[in-house]
Short mmCIF file of C-alpha atoms and ligand atoms in Angstrom, two decimals:
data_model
loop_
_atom_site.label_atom_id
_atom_site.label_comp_id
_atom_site.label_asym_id
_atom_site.label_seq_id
_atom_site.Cartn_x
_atom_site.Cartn_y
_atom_site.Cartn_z
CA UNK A 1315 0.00 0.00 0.00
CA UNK A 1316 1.45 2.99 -0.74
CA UNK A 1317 2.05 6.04 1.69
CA UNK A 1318 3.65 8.94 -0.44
CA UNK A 1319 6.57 10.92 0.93
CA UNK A 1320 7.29 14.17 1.28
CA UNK A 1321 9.30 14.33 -2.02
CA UNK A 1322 8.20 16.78 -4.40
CA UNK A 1323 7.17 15.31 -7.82
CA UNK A 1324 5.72 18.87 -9.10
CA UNK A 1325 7.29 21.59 -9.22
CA UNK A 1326 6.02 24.86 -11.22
CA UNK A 1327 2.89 22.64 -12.59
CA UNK A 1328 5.34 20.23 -13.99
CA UNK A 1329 6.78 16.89 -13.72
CA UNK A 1330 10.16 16.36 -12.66
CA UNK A 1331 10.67 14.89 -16.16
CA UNK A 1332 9.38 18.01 -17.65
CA UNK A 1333 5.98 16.50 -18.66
CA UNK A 1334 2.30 17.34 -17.85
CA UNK A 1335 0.02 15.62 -16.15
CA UNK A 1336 -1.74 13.86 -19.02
CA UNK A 1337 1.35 13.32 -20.99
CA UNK A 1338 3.10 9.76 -22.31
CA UNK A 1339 6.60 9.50 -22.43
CA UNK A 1340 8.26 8.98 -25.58
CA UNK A 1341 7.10 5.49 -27.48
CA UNK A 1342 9.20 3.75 -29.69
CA UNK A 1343 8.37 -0.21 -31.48
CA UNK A 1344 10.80 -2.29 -34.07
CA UNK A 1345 8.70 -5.54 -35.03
CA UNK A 1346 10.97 -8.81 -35.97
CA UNK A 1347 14.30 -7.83 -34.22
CA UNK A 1348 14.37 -11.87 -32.94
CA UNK A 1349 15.30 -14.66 -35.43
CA UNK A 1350 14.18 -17.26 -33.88
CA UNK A 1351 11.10 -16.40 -32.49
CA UNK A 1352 7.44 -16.33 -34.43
CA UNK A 1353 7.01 -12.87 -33.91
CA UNK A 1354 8.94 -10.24 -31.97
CA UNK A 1355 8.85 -6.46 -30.73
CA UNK A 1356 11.50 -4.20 -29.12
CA UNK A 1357 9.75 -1.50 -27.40
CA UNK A 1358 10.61 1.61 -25.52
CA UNK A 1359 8.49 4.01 -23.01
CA UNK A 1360 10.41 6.31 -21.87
CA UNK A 1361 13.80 4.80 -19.98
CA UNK A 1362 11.94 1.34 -19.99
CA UNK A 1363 12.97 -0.72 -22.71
CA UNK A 1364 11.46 -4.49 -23.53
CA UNK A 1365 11.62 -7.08 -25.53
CA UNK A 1366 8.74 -9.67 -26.54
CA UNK A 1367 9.59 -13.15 -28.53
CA UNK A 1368 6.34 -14.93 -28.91
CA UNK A 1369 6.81 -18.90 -29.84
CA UNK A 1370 3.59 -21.03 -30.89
CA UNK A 1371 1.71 -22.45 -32.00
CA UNK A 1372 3.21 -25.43 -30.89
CA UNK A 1373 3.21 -28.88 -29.23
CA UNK A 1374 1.95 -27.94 -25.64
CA UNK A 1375 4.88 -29.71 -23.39
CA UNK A 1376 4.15 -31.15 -20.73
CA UNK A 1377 0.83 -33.31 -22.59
CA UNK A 1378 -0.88 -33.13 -19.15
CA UNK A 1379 -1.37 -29.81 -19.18
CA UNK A 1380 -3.09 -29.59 -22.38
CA UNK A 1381 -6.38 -28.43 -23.01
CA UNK A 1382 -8.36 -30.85 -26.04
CA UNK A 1383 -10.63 -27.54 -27.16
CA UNK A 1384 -7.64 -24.64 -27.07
CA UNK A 1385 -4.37 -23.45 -26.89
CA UNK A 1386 -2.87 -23.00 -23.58
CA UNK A 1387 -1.18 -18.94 -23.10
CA UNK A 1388 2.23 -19.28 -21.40
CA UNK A 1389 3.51 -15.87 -20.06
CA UNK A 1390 6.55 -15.04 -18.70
CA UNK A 1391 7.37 -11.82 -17.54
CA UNK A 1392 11.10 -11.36 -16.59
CA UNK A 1393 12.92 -8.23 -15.34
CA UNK A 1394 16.69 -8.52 -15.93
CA UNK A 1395 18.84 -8.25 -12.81
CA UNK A 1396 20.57 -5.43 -14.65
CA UNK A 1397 17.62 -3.10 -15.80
CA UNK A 1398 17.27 -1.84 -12.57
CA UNK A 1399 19.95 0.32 -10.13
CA UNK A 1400 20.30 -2.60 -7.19
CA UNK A 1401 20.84 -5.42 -9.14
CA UNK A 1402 17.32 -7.92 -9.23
CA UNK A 1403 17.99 -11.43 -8.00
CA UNK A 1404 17.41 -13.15 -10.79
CA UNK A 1405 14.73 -15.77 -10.93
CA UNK A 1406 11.35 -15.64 -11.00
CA UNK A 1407 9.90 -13.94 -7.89
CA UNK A 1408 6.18 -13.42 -6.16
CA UNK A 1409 5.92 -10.32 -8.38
CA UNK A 1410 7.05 -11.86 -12.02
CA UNK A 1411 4.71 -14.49 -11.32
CA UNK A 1412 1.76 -12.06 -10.30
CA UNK A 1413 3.09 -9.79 -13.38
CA UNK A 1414 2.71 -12.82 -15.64
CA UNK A 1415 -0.85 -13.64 -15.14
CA UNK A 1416 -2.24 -10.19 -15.13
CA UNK A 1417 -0.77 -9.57 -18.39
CA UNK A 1418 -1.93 -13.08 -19.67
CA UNK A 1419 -5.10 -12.50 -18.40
CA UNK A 1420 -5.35 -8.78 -20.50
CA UNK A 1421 -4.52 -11.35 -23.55
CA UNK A 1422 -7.43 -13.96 -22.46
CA UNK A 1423 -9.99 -12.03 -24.35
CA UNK A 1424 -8.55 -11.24 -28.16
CA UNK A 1425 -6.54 -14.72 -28.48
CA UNK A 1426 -8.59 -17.22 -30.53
CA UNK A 1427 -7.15 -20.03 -28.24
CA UNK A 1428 -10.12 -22.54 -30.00
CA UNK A 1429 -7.82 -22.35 -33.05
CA UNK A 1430 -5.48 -24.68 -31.42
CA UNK A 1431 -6.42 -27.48 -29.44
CA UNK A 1432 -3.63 -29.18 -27.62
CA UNK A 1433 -0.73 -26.57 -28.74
CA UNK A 1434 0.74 -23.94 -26.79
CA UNK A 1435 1.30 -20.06 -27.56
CA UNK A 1436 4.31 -18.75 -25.89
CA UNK A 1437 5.22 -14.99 -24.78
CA UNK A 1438 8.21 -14.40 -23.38
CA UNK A 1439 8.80 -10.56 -21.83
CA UNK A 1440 11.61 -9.50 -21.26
CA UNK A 1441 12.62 -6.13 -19.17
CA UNK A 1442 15.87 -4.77 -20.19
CA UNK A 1443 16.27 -1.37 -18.62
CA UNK A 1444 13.36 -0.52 -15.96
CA UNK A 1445 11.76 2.91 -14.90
CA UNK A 1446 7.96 1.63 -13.71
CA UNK A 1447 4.87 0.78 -15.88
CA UNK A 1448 7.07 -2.33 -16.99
CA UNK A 1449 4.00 -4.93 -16.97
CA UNK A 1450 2.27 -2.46 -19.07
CA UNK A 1451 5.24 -1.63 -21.61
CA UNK A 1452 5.44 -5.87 -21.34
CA UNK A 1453 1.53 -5.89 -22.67
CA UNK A 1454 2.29 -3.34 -25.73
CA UNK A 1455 5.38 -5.58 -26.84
CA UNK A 1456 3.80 -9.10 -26.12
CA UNK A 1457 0.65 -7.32 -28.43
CA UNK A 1458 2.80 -6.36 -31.52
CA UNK A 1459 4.82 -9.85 -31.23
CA UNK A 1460 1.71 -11.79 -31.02
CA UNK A 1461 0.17 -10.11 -34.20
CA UNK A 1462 4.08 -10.24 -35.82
CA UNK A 1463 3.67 -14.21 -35.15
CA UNK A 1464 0.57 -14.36 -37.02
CA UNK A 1465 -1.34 -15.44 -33.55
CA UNK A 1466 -5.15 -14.68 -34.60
CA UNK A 1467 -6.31 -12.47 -32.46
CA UNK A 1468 -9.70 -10.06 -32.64
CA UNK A 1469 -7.79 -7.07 -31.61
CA UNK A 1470 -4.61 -5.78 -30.19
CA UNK A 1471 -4.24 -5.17 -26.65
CA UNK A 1472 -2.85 -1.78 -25.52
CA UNK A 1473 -1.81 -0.82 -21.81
CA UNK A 1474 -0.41 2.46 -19.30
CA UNK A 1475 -0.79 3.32 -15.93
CA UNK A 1476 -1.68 6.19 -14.30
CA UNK A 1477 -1.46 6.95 -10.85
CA UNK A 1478 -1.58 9.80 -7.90
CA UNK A 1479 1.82 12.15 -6.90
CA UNK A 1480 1.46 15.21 -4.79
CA UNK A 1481 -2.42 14.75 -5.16
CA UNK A 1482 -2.30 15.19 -8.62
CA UNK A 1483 -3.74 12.55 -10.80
CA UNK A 1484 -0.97 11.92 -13.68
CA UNK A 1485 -0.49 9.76 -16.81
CA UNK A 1486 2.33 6.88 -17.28
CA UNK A 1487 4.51 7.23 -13.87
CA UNK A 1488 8.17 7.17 -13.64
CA UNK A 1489 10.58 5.02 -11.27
CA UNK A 1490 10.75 8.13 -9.06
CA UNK A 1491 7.16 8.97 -9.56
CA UNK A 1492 6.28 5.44 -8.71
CA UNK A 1493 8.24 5.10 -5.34
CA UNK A 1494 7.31 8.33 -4.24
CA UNK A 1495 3.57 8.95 -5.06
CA UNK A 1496 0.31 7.81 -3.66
CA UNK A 1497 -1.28 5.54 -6.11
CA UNK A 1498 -0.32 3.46 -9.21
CA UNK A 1499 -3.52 1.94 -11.30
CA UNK A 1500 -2.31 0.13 -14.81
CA UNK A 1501 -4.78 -0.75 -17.06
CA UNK A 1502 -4.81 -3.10 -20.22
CA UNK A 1503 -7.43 -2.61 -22.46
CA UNK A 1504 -8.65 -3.01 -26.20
CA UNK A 1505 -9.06 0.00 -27.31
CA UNK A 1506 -11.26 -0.19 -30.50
CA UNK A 1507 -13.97 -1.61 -28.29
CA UNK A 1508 -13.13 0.64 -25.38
CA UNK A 1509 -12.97 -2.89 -23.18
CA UNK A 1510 -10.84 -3.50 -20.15
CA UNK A 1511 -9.19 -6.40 -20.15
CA UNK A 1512 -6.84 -5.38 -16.99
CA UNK A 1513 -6.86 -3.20 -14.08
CA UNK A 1514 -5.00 -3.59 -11.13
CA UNK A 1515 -4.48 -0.77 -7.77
CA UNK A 1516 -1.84 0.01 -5.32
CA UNK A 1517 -2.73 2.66 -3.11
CA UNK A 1518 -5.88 5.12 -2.64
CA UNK A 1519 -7.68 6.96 -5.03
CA UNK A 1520 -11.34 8.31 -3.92
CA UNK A 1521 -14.02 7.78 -6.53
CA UNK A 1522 -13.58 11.30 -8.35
CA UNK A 1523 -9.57 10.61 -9.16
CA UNK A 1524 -10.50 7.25 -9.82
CA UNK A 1525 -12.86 7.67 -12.69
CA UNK A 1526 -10.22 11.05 -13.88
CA UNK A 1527 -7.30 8.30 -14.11
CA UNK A 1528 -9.51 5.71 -16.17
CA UNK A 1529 -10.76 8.26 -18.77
CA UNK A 1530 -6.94 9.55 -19.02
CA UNK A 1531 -4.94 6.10 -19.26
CA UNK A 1532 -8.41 4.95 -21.84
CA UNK A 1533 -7.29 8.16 -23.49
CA UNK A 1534 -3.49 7.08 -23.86
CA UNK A 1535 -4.33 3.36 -24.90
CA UNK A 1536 -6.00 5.23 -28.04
CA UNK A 1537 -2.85 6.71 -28.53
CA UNK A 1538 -1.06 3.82 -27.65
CA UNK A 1539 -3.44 1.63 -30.36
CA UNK A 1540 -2.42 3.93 -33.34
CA UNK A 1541 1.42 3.47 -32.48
CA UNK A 1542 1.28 -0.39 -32.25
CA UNK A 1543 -1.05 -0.07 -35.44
CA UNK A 1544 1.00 2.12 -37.41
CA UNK A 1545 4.64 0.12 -36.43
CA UNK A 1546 3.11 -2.89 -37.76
CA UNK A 1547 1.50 -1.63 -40.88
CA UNK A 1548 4.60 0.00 -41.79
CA UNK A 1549 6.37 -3.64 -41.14
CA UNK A 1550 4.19 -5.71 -43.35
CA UNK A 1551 3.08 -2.93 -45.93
CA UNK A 1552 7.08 -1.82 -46.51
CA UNK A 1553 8.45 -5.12 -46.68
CA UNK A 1554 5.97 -7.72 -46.55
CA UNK A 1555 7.34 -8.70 -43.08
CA UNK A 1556 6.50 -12.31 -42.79
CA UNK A 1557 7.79 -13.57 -46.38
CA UNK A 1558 10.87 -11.32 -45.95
CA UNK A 1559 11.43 -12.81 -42.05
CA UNK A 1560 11.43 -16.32 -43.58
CA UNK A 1561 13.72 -15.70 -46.06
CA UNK A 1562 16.63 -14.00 -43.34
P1 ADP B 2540 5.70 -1.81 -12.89
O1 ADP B 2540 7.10 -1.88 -13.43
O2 ADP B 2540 4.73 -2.55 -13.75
O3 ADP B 2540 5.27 -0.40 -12.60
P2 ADP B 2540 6.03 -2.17 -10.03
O4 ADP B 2540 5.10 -1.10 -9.60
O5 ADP B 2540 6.07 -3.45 -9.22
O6 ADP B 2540 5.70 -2.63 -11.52
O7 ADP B 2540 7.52 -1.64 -10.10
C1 ADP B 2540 7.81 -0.29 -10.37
C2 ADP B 2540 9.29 -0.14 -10.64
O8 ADP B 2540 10.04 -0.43 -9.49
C3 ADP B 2540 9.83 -1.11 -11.70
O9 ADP B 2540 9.55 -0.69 -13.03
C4 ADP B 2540 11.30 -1.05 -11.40
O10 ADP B 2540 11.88 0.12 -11.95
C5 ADP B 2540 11.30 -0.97 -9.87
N1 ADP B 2540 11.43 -2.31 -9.28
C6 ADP B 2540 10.49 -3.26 -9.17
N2 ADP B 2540 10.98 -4.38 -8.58
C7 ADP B 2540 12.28 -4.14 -8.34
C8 ADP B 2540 13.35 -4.89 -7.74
N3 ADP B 2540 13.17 -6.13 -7.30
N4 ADP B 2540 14.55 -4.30 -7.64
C9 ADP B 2540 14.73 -3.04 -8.06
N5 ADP B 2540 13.78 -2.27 -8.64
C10 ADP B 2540 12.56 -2.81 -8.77
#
């Protein structure tokens, strides 16, 4: 639960980081920077930078846990023990695990698991430099690599958090912003149909900031949408991505 401290996060109406209240940091995707994988995304927000590799679908290993109507989501979130200052113990840990099936969760609704009895579809999220509103950056890449491996899905997913610092409600948080402010709410959601497909609190926000932050981070998911949209229509109409993947 989070307290806030008496750090100041505003200063002159603006963010440390120079931003306003409702602003994103800086977004940058690549699609297909992984050989091996199906489909793949490198993607940045901010200082947070991840990579997806999405695997399937294949043989579901081991046989007893497959499912004889649909595909079975793995997830694995991952934070590097060098993306953040104190170096992570590496491993998987309470939080990578709760990470992991909130974001496969947010995918639960758009994959057409029924495609694929028995077989297995395989994200794999990895955080390579971390500054907060990594499970949601994870989403965003694990969306563009699932569409990149050709994974039928109705819709992308897009995802941000917004959260509470100095009583302010504000848009995609920072490390500092994050450790220091009063609430943190990420949200996954697909945003052509305006559904939530994730939402998850730490902290306090009263009923008023609550419904501000959910109409600002639906806002951002638009925006988000477009720029996982537009990265992948550039791949595939450029190139024609798949057929020139194959052939690397
Ligand atoms: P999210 O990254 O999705 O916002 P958290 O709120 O749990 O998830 O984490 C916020 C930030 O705190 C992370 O992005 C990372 O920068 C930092 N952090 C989380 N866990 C650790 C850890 N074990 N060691 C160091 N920093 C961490």
């Amino acid at each position: 639960m989070k307290e806030g401290t008496e750090r100041k996060l505003i200063i002159d109406g603006k963010r440390l980081d120079g931003r306003g209240f409702e602003e994103l940091r800086p977004i940058k995707i690549e699609i297909g920077v992984l050989k091996r994988a199906d489909g793949s995304c490198y993607l940045e927000v901010g200082d947070n930078k991840v990579i997806a590799a999405v695997y399937g679908p294949r043989e579901m290993h081991p046989r007893h846990a497959q499912d004889a109507k649909m595909a079975v989501i793995k997830y694995r979130y991952n934070m590097a023990p060098f993306s953040v200052d104190d170096r992570k113990r590496p491993g998987p840990d309470r939080r990578s695990v709760e990470i992991s099936k909130v974001s496969r969760e947010a995918f639960d609704p758009v994959i057409m698991k029924e495609y694929y009895p028995k077989m297995a579809i395989e994200v794999y999220v990895e955080m390579l430099q971390s500054d907060a509103g990594t499970r949601t950056a994870g989403i965003n890449a694990a969306s563009v690599a699932l569409a990149d491996a050709g994974i039928p899905m109705t819709d992308l997913v897009s995802s941000i958090a917004v959260g509470k610092i100095d009583g302010e409600v504000v848009l995609d948080l920072t490390g500092v912003e994050d450790n220091n402010g009063e609430a943190d709410m990420p949200i996954a959601m697909i945003a052509r149909t305006n559904t939530i497909t994730a939402l998850q609190m730490d902290g306090h926000l009263t009923k008023e900031e609550f419904k501000r932050g959910l109409k600002l981070a639906m806002g951002a998911c638009h925006q988000i949408y477009e720029l996982q949209r537009a990265a992948l229509i550039e791949r595939y109409s450029k190139s024609e991505g798949r057929e020139e993947k194959k052939r690397d």
